[in-house]
mmCIF file of C-alpha atoms in Angstrom:
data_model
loop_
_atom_site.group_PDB
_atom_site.id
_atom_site.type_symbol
_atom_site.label_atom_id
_atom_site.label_comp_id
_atom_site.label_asym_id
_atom_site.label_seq_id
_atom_site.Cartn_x
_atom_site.Cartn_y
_atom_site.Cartn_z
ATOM 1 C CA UNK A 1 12.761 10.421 -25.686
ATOM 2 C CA UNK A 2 13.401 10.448 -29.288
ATOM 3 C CA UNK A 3 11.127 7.956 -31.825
ATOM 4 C CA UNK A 4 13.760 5.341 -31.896
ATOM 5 C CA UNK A 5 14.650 4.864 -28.055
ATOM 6 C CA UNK A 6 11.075 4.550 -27.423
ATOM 7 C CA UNK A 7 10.625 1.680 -30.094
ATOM 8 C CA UNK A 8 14.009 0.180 -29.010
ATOM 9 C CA UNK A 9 13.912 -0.021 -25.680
ATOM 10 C CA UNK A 10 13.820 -3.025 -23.200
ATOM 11 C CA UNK A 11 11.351 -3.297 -20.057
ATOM 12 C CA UNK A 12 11.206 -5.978 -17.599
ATOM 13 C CA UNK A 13 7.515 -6.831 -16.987
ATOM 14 C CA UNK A 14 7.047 -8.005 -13.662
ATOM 15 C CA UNK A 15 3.930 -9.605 -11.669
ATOM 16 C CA UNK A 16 3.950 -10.128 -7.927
ATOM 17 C CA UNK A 17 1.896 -12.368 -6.258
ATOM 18 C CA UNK A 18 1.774 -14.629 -3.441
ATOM 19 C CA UNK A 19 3.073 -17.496 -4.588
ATOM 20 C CA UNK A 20 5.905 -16.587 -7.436
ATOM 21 C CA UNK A 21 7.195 -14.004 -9.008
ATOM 22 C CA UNK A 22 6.800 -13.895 -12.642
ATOM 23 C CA UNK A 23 8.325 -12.031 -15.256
ATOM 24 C CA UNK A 24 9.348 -11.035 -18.739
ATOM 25 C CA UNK A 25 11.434 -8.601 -20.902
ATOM 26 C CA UNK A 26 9.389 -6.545 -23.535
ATOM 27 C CA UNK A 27 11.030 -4.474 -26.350
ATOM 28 C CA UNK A 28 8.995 -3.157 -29.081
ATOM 29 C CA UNK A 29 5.655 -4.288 -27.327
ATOM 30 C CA UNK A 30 6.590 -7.778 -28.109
ATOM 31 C CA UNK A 31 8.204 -10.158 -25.468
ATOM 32 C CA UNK A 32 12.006 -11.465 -26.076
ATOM 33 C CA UNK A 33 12.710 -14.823 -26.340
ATOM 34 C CA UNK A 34 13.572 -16.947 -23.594
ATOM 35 C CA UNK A 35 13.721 -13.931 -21.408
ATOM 36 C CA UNK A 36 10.413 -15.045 -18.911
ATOM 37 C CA UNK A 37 11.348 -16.511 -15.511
ATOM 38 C CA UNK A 38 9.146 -17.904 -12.716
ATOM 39 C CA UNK A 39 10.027 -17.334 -9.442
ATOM 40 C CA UNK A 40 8.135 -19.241 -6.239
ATOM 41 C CA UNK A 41 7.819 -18.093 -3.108
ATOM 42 C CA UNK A 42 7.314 -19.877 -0.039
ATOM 43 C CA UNK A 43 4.187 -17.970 1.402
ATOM 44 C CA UNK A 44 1.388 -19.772 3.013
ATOM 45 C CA UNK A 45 -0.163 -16.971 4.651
ATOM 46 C CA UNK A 46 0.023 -14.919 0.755
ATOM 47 C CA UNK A 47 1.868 -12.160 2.993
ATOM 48 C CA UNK A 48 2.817 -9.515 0.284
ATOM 49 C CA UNK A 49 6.011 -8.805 2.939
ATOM 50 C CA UNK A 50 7.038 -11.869 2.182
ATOM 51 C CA UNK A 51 6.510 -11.680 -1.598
ATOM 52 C CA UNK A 52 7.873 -7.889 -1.614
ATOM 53 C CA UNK A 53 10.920 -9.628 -0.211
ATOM 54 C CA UNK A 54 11.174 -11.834 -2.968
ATOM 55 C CA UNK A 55 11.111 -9.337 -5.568
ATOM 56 C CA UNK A 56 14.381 -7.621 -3.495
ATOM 57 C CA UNK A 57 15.927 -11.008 -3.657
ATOM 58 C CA UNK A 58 15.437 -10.950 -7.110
ATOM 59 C CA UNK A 59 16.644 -7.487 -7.556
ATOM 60 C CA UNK A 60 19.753 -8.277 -5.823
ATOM 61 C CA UNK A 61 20.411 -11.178 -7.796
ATOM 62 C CA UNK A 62 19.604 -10.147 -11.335
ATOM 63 C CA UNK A 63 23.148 -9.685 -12.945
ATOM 64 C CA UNK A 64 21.191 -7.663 -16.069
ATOM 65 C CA UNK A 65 20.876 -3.887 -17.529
ATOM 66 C CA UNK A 66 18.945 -1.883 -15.081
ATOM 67 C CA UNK A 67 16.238 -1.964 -17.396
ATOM 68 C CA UNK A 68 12.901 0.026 -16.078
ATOM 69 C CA UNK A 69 10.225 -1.964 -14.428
ATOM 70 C CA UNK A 70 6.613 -2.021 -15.217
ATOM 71 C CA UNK A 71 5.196 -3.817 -12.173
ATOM 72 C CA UNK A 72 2.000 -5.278 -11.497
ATOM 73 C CA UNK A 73 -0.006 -6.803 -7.950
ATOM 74 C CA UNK A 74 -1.851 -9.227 -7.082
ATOM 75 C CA UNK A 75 -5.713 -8.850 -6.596
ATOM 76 C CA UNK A 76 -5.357 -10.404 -3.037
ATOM 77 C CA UNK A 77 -3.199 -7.040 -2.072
ATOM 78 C CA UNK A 78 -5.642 -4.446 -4.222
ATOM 79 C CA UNK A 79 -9.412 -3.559 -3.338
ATOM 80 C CA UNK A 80 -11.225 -2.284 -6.676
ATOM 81 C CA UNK A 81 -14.215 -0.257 -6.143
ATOM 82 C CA UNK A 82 -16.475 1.578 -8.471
ATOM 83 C CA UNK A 83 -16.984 4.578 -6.915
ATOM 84 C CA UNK A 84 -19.955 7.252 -7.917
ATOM 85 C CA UNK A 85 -19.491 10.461 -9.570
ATOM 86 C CA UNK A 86 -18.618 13.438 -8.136
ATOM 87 C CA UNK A 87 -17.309 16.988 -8.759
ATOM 88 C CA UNK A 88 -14.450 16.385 -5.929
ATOM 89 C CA UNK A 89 -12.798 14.191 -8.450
ATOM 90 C CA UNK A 90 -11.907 16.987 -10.737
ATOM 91 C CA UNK A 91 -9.259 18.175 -8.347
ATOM 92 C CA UNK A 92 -6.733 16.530 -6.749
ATOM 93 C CA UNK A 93 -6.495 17.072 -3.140
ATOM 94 C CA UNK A 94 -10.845 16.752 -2.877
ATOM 95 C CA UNK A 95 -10.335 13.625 -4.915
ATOM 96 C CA UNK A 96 -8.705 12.188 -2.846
ATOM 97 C CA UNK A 97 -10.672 13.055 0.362
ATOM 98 C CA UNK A 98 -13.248 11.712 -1.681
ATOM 99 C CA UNK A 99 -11.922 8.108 -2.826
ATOM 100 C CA UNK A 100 -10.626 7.684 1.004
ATOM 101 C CA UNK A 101 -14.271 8.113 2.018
ATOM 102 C CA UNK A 102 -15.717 6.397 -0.312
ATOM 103 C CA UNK A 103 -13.322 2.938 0.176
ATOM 104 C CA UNK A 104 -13.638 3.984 3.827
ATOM 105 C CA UNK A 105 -17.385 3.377 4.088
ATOM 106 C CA UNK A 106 -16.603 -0.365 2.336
ATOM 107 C CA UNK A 107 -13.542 -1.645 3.704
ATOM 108 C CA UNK A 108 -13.561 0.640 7.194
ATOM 109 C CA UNK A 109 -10.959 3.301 8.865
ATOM 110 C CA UNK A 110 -7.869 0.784 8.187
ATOM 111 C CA UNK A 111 -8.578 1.736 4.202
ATOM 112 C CA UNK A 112 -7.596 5.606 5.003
ATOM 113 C CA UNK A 113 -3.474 4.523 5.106
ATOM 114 C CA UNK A 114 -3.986 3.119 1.749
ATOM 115 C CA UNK A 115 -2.340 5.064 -1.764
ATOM 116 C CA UNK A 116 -6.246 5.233 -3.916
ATOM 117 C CA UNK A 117 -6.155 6.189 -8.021
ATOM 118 C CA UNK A 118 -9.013 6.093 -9.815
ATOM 119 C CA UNK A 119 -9.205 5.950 -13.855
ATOM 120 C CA UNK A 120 -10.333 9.008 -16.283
ATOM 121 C CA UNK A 121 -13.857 7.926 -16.795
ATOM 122 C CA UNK A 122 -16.238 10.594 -18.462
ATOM 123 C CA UNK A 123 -17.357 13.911 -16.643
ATOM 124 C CA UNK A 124 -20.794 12.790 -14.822
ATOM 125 C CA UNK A 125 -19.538 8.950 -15.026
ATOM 126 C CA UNK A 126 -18.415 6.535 -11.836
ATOM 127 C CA UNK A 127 -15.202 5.528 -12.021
ATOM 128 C CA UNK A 128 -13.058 2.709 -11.020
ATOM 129 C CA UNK A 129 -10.631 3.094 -8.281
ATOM 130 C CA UNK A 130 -7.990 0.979 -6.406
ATOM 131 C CA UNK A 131 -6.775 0.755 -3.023
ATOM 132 C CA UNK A 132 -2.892 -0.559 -2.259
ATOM 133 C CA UNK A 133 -1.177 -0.485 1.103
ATOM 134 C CA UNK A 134 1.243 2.342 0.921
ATOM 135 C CA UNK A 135 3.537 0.732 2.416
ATOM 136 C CA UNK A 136 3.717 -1.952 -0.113
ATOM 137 C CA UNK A 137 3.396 0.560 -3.051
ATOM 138 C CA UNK A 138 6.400 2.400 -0.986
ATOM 139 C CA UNK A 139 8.498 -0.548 -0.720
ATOM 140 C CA UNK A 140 8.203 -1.498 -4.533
ATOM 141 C CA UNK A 141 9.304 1.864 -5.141
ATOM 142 C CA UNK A 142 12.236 1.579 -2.695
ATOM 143 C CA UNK A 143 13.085 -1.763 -4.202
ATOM 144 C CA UNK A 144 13.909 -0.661 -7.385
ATOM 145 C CA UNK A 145 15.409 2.587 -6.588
ATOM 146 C CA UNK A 146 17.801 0.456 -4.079
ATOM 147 C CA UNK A 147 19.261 -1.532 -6.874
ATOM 148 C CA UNK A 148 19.107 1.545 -10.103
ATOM 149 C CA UNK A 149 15.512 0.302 -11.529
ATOM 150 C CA UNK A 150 12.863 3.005 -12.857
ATOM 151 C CA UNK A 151 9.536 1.816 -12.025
ATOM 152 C CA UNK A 152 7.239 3.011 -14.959
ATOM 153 C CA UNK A 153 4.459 2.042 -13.859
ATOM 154 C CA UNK A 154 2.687 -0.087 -10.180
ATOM 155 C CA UNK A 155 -0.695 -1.257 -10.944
ATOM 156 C CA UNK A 156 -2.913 -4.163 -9.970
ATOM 157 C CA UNK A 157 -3.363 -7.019 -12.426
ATOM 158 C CA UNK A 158 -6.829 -6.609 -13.555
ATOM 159 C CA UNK A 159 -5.184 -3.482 -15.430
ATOM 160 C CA UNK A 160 -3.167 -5.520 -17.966
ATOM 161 C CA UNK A 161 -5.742 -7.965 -17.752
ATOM 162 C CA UNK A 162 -8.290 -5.852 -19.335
ATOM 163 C CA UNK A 163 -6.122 -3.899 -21.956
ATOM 164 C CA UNK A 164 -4.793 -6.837 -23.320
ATOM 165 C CA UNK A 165 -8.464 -8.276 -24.617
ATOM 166 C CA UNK A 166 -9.593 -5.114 -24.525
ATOM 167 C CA UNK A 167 -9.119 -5.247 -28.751
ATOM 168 C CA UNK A 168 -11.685 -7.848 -28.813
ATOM 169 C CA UNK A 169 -14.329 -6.041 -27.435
ATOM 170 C CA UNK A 170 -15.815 -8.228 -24.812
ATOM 171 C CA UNK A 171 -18.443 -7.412 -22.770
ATOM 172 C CA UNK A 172 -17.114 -8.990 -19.480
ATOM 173 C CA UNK A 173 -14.128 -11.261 -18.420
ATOM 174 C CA UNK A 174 -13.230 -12.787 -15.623
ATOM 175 C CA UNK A 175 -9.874 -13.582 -14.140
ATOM 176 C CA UNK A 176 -8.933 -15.780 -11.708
ATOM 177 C CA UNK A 177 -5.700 -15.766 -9.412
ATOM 178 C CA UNK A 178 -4.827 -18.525 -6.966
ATOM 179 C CA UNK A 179 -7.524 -18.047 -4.257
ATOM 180 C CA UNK A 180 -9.089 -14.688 -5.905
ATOM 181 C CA UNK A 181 -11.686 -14.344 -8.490
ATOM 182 C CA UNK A 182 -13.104 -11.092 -10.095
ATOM 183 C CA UNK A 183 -15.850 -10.607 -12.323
ATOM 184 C CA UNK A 184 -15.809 -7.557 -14.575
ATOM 185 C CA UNK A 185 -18.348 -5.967 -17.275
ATOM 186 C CA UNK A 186 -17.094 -3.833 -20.043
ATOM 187 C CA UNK A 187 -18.529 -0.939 -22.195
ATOM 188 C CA UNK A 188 -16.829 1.484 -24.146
ATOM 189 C CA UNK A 189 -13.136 0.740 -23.472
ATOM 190 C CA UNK A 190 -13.758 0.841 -19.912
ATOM 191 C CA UNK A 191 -14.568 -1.902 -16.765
ATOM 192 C CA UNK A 192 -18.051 -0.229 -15.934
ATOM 193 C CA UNK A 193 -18.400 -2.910 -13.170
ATOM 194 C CA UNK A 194 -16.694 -5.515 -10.761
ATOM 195 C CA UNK A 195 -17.559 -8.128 -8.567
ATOM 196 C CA UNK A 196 -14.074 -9.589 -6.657
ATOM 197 C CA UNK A 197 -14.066 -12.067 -3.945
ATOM 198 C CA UNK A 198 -11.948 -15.488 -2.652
ATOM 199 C CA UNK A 199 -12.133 -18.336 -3.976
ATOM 200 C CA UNK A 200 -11.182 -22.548 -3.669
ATOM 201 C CA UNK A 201 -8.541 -24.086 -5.847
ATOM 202 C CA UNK A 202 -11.405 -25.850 -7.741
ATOM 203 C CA UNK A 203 -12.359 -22.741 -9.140
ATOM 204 C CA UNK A 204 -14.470 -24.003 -11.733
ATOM 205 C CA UNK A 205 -17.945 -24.498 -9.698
ATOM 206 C CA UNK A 206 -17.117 -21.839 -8.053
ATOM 207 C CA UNK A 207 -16.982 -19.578 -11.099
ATOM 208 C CA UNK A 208 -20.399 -19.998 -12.389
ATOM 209 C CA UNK A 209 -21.911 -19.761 -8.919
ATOM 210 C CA UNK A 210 -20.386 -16.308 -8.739
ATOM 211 C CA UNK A 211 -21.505 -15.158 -11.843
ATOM 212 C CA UNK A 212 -25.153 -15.939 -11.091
ATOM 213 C CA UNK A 213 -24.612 -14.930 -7.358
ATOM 214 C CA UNK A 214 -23.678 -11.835 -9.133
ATOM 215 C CA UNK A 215 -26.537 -11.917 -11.477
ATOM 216 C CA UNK A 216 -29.296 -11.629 -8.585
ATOM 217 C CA UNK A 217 -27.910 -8.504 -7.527
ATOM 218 C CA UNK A 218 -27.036 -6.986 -11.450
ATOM 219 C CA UNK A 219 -30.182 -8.834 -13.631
ATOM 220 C CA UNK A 220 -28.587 -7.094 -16.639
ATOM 221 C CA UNK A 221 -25.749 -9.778 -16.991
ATOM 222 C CA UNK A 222 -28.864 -11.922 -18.356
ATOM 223 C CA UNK A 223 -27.952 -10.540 -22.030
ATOM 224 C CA UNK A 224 -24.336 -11.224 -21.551
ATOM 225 C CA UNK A 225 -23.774 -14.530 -23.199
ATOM 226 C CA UNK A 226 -19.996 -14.603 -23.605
ATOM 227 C CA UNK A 227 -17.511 -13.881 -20.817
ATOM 228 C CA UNK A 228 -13.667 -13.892 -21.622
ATOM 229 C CA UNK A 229 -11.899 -15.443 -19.242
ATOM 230 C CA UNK A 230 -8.120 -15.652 -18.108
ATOM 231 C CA UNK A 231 -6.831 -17.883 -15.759
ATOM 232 C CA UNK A 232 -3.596 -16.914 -13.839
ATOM 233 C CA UNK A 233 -4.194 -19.330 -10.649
ATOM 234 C CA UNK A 234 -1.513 -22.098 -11.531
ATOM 235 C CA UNK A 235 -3.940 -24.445 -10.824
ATOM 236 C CA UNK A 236 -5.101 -27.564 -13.108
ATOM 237 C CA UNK A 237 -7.086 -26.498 -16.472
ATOM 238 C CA UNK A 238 -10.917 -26.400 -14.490
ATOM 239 C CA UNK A 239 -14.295 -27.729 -16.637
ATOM 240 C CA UNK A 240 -16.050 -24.417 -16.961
ATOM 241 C CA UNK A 241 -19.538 -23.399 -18.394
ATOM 242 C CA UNK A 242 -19.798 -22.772 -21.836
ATOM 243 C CA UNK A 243 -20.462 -19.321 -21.108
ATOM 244 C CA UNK A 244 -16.396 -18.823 -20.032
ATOM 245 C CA UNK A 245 -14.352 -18.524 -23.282
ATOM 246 C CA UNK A 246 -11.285 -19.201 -21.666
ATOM 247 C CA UNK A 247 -7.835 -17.160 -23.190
ATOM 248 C CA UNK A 248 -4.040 -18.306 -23.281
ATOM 249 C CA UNK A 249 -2.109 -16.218 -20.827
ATOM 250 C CA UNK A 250 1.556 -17.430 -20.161
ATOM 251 C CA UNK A 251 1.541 -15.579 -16.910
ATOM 252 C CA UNK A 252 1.061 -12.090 -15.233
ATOM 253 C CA UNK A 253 4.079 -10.836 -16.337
ATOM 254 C CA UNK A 254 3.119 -11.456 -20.041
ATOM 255 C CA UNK A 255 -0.411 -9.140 -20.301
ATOM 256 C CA UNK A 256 1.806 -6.236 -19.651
ATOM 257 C CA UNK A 257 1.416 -4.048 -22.594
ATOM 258 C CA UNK A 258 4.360 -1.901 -23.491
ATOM 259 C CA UNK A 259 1.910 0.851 -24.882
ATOM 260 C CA UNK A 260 -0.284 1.255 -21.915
ATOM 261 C CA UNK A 261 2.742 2.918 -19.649
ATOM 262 C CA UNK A 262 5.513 3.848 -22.665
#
């Protein structure tokens, strides 16, 4: 791909989560004007079948270019796990033997039919690693093939979450979905650790009492003072300690960074 397509062309950023689909076209890196959309779903039981259906309404309906997709997950659907070093990483096949016993031991047998990645982190350093259903990482795939869509990229949220603040140095963030919250500390570019669980729609107690729940188990989050936070759960602005320094985010859709997948 010559200089000019790659600066030119047009990507549909989409975010899938229980409640709506969200999304928006990038070209350049920059989004284009009224080209976001916000699609609800009916699903009580946050079912990503029924949300996976959605997106192939969506698909069907969506009279556009078959521009590629860059696609991103809820939290709900994708278990994060910082997973220890180990010279089985270095090569494929024993990596992933590895990761499947590794999210095995947390999450039990179920977790060995899941599709695991984990990120690049330095020789001798953990690494982070996700967990998706294959099935729903499949169907995405088949969604967008179905109907002439490249998928460039399937990742969960926290990804574009972190590279888009990532500039700014902080040295944790948190980000909060509609009945999910994860904690995160940063060092060096990377997410070096992560604390994820469920949470009420009045998020805003519970967000401090998961940092310092947090805090008894890590006492180095003592010297963190700051914590960048993004709020994706739809929900009413929440009163939150000073500690949270919360950041616009339109939606999902919009931390998808053209330069992390192009």
């Amino acid at each position: 791909m010559s200089l000019i397509e790659r600066v030119s062309r047009a990507t549909v950023c989409l975010h899938l989560a229980p409640q709506a689909l969200y999304g928006v076209q990038r070209r350049a890196g920059c989004p284009v004007p009224d080209s976001a959309f916000h699609l609800p779903i009916a699903n009580p039981d946050a079912s990503w079948q029924v949300a996976l259906a959605a997106l192939r309404g969506w698909l069907e309906q969506d009279g556009g270019k078959k521009l590629p997709l860059a696609v991103s997950l809820a939290s709900r659907w994708c278990a994060m796990l910082m997973v220890p070093w180990s010279g089985a990483l270095l090569e494929r096949t024993s990596a992933q033997r590895f990761l499947h016993s590794q999210f095995a031991a947390v999450y039990g047998d179920g977790a060995r039919a899941w599709r695991l990645a984990a990120d690049d982190a330095p020789y001798g350093k953990p690494r982070l690693a996700c967990g998706i259903d294959g099935d729903l990482l499949q169907g995405v795939q088949d969604a967008a093939a179905a109907h002439g869509r490249r998928c460039l990229s399937i990742e969960p949220i926290v990804g574009p979450a972190w590279r888009s603040i990532a500039g700014s140095k902080p040295a944790a963030f948190a980000l909060v979905e509609a009945g999910r919250l994860l904690l995160a500390t940063t060092s060096g570019g990377r997410i070096t650790a992560l604390h994820s669980q469920s949470c009420a729609i009045a998020w805003g107690d519970e967000l401090d009492r998961a940092w310092r729940r947090w805090n008894l188990r890590a006492p180095q989050l003592d010297a963190i003072e700051q914590v960048a936070l993004l709020d994706l759960s739809g929900a009413p602005p929440a009163e939150v300690p000073e500690r949270f320094v919360p950041i616009a985010v339109a939606s999902g859709a919009h931390l998808m960074r053209e330069a992390a997948w192009a």
